[in-house]
């Protein structure tokens, strides 16, 4: 299950990192580092504690990535229309 979750989230994560890196390279680097450290934490917690143990790794890893995506999308829209 953890492998499938990583496979499912990889395209979205990579696209946010790529598009975010064009406008905010340091923020994209920080999100990439957070993602690198939270994926093994997610896997370890899921294997040792079951489905309830994966929450911390999933929340931290996904929220940082979604935050970068939202900021990047906002910047693109702002540059396009304002």
Coordinates of N, CA and C in Angstrom, one line a residue:
X1 N 0.8 -1.2 0.0 CA 0.0 0.0 0.0 C 0.9 1.3 0.0
X2 N 1.9 1.3 0.7 CA 2.8 2.5 0.7 C 3.4 2.7 -0.6
X3 N 3.8 1.7 -1.3 CA 4.4 1.8 -2.6 C 3.4 2.4 -3.6
X4 N 2.2 1.9 -3.5 CA 1.1 2.4 -4.4 C 0.8 3.9 -4.1
X5 N 0.8 4.3 -2.9 CA 0.6 5.6 -2.5 C 1.7 6.5 -3.1
X6 N 2.9 6.1 -3.0 CA 4.0 6.9 -3.6 C 3.9 7.0 -5.1
X7 N 3.5 5.9 -5.8 CA 3.4 5.9 -7.2 C 2.2 6.9 -7.6
X8 N 1.2 6.9 -6.8 CA 0.0 7.7 -7.1 C 0.4 9.2 -6.9
X9 N 1.2 9.5 -5.9 CA 1.4 10.9 -5.7 C 2.7 11.5 -6.4
X10 N 3.4 10.6 -7.0 CA 4.7 11.1 -7.7 C 4.4 12.1 -8.8
X11 N 3.5 11.9 -9.7 CA 3.3 12.8 -10.8 C 2.9 14.2 -10.3
X12 N 2.0 14.3 -9.3 CA 1.5 15.6 -8.8 C 2.7 16.2 -8.1
X13 N 3.4 15.5 -7.3 CA 4.6 16.1 -6.6 C 5.6 16.6 -7.5
X14 N 6.0 15.8 -8.5 CA 7.0 16.2 -9.5 C 6.5 17.4 -10.3
X15 N 5.3 17.5 -10.7 CA 4.8 18.6 -11.5 C 4.8 19.9 -10.6
X16 N 4.4 19.8 -9.3 CA 4.4 21.0 -8.4 C 5.9 21.4 -8.2
X17 N 6.8 20.4 -8.1 CA 8.2 20.8 -7.9 C 8.8 21.5 -9.1
X18 N 8.4 21.0 -10.3 CA 8.9 21.6 -11.5 C 8.3 23.0 -11.7
X19 N 7.0 23.1 -11.6 CA 6.4 24.4 -11.9 C 6.8 25.4 -10.7
X20 N 6.9 24.9 -9.5 CA 7.2 25.8 -8.4 C 8.7 26.2 -8.5
X21 N 9.5 25.3 -9.0 CA 11.0 25.6 -9.1 C 11.2 26.7 -10.1
X22 N 10.3 26.9 -11.0 CA 10.5 28.0 -12.0 C 10.4 29.4 -11.4
X23 N 9.4 29.5 -10.4 CA 9.2 30.8 -9.8 C 9.8 30.9 -8.4
X24 N 9.9 29.8 -7.7 CA 10.4 29.8 -6.3 C 11.3 28.6 -6.1
X25 N 12.6 28.7 -6.6 CA 13.5 27.6 -6.5 C 13.8 27.2 -5.1
X26 N 14.0 28.1 -4.2 CA 14.3 27.8 -2.8 C 13.2 27.1 -2.1
X27 N 12.0 27.5 -2.4 CA 10.8 26.9 -1.8 C 10.6 25.5 -2.3
X28 N 10.9 25.3 -3.6 CA 10.7 24.0 -4.2 C 11.8 23.1 -3.6
X29 N 13.0 23.6 -3.4 CA 14.0 22.8 -2.8 C 13.6 22.3 -1.4
X30 N 13.0 23.2 -0.6 CA 12.6 22.9 0.7 C 11.5 21.9 0.7
X31 N 10.5 22.0 -0.2 CA 9.5 21.0 -0.3 C 10.0 19.7 -0.7
X32 N 11.0 19.7 -1.7 CA 11.6 18.4 -2.1 C 12.3 17.7 -1.0
X33 N 13.0 18.5 -0.1 CA 13.7 17.9 1.0 C 12.7 17.4 2.0
X34 N 11.6 18.1 2.3 CA 10.6 17.6 3.2 C 10.0 16.4 2.7
X35 N 9.7 16.3 1.4 CA 9.2 15.1 0.8 C 10.1 13.9 0.9
X36 N 11.4 14.1 0.7 CA 12.3 13.0 0.8 C 12.4 12.5 2.2
X37 N 12.2 13.3 3.2 CA 12.3 12.8 4.6 C 10.9 12.3 5.1
X38 N 9.8 12.8 4.5 CA 8.5 12.3 5.0 C 8.1 11.0 4.4
X39 N 8.5 10.7 3.2 CA 8.1 9.4 2.5 C 8.6 8.2 3.3
X40 N 9.9 8.1 3.7 CA 10.3 7.0 4.5 C 9.6 7.0 5.9
X41 N 9.4 8.2 6.4 CA 8.7 8.2 7.7 C 7.3 7.7 7.6
X42 N 6.6 8.1 6.5 CA 5.3 7.5 6.2 C 5.3 6.0 6.1
X43 N 6.3 5.5 5.3 CA 6.4 4.1 5.2 C 6.6 3.3 6.5
X44 N 7.6 3.8 7.2 CA 7.9 3.2 8.5 C 6.7 3.2 9.5
X45 N 6.1 4.4 9.6 CA 5.0 4.5 10.5 C 3.8 3.6 10.1
X46 N 3.6 3.5 8.8 CA 2.5 2.6 8.3 C 2.8 1.1 8.6
X47 N 4.1 0.7 8.4 CA 4.4 -0.7 8.6 C 4.4 -1.0 10.1
X48 N 4.8 -0.1 11.0 CA 4.8 -0.4 12.4 C 3.5 -0.2 13.1
X49 N 2.8 0.8 12.7 CA 1.6 1.2 13.5 C 0.3 0.9 12.7
X50 N 0.4 0.5 11.5 CA -0.8 0.3 10.7 C -1.3 1.6 10.1
X51 N -2.5 1.5 9.6 CA -3.1 2.7 8.9 C -3.1 4.0 9.7
X52 N -3.3 3.9 11.0 CA -3.3 5.1 11.8 C -2.0 5.8 11.9
X53 N -0.9 5.0 11.7 CA 0.5 5.6 11.9 C 0.9 6.4 10.7
X54 N 0.2 6.3 9.6 CA 0.7 7.0 8.4 C 0.3 8.5 8.4
X55 N -0.5 9.0 9.3 CA -1.1 10.3 9.2 C 0.0 11.4 9.2
X56 N 0.9 11.4 10.1 CA 1.9 12.4 10.2 C 2.7 12.6 8.9
X57 N 3.2 11.5 8.4 CA 4.0 11.6 7.2 C 3.2 12.0 6.0
X58 N 1.9 11.6 5.9 CA 1.0 12.0 4.8 C 0.7 13.5 4.9
X59 N 0.4 13.9 6.1 CA -0.1 15.3 6.3 C 1.1 16.3 6.0
X60 N 2.3 16.0 6.6 CA 3.4 16.9 6.4 C 3.9 16.9 4.9
X61 N 4.0 15.7 4.3 CA 4.5 15.6 3.0 C 3.5 16.2 1.9
X62 N 2.3 15.9 2.1 CA 1.3 16.4 1.1 C 1.0 17.9 1.3
X63 N 0.9 18.4 2.5 CA 0.5 19.8 2.7 C 1.6 20.7 2.2
X64 N 2.9 20.3 2.4 CA 3.9 21.2 1.9 C 3.9 21.2 0.3
X65 N 3.6 20.1 -0.3 CA 3.6 20.0 -1.7 C 2.4 20.8 -2.3
X66 N 1.2 20.7 -1.6 CA 0.0 21.4 -2.1 C 0.2 22.9 -1.8
X67 N 0.9 23.3 -0.8 CA 1.1 24.7 -0.5 C 2.0 25.3 -1.6
X68 N 3.0 24.6 -2.0 CA 3.9 25.1 -3.1 C 3.0 25.1 -4.4
X69 N 2.2 24.2 -4.7 CA 1.4 24.2 -5.9 C 0.4 25.4 -5.9
X70 N -0.2 25.7 -4.7 CA -1.1 26.8 -4.6 C -0.4 28.1 -4.8
X71 N 0.7 28.3 -4.2 CA 1.5 29.5 -4.4 C 1.9 29.7 -5.9
X72 N 2.4 28.6 -6.5 CA 2.8 28.7 -7.9 C 1.6 29.0 -8.8
X73 N 0.5 28.4 -8.6 CA -0.7 28.7 -9.4 C -1.1 30.1 -9.2
X74 N -1.1 30.6 -7.9 CA -1.5 32.0 -7.7 C -0.6 32.9 -8.4
X75 N 0.7 32.6 -8.4 CA 1.7 33.5 -9.1 C 1.5 33.5 -10.6
X76 N 1.2 32.3 -11.2 CA 0.9 32.2 -12.6 C -0.3 33.0 -13.0
X77 N -1.4 32.9 -12.2 CA -2.6 33.6 -12.5 C -2.4 35.1 -12.3
X78 N -1.7 35.5 -11.2 CA -1.4 36.9 -11.0 C -0.6 37.5 -12.1
X79 N 0.4 36.8 -12.6 CA 1.3 37.3 -13.7 C 0.5 37.4 -15.0
X80 N -0.5 36.5 -15.2 CA -1.2 36.5 -16.4 C -2.3 37.6 -16.5
X81 N -2.9 37.9 -15.4 CA -4.0 38.8 -15.4 C -3.8 40.2 -14.8
X82 N -2.7 40.4 -14.1 CA -2.5 41.7 -13.4 C -1.2 42.3 -13.7

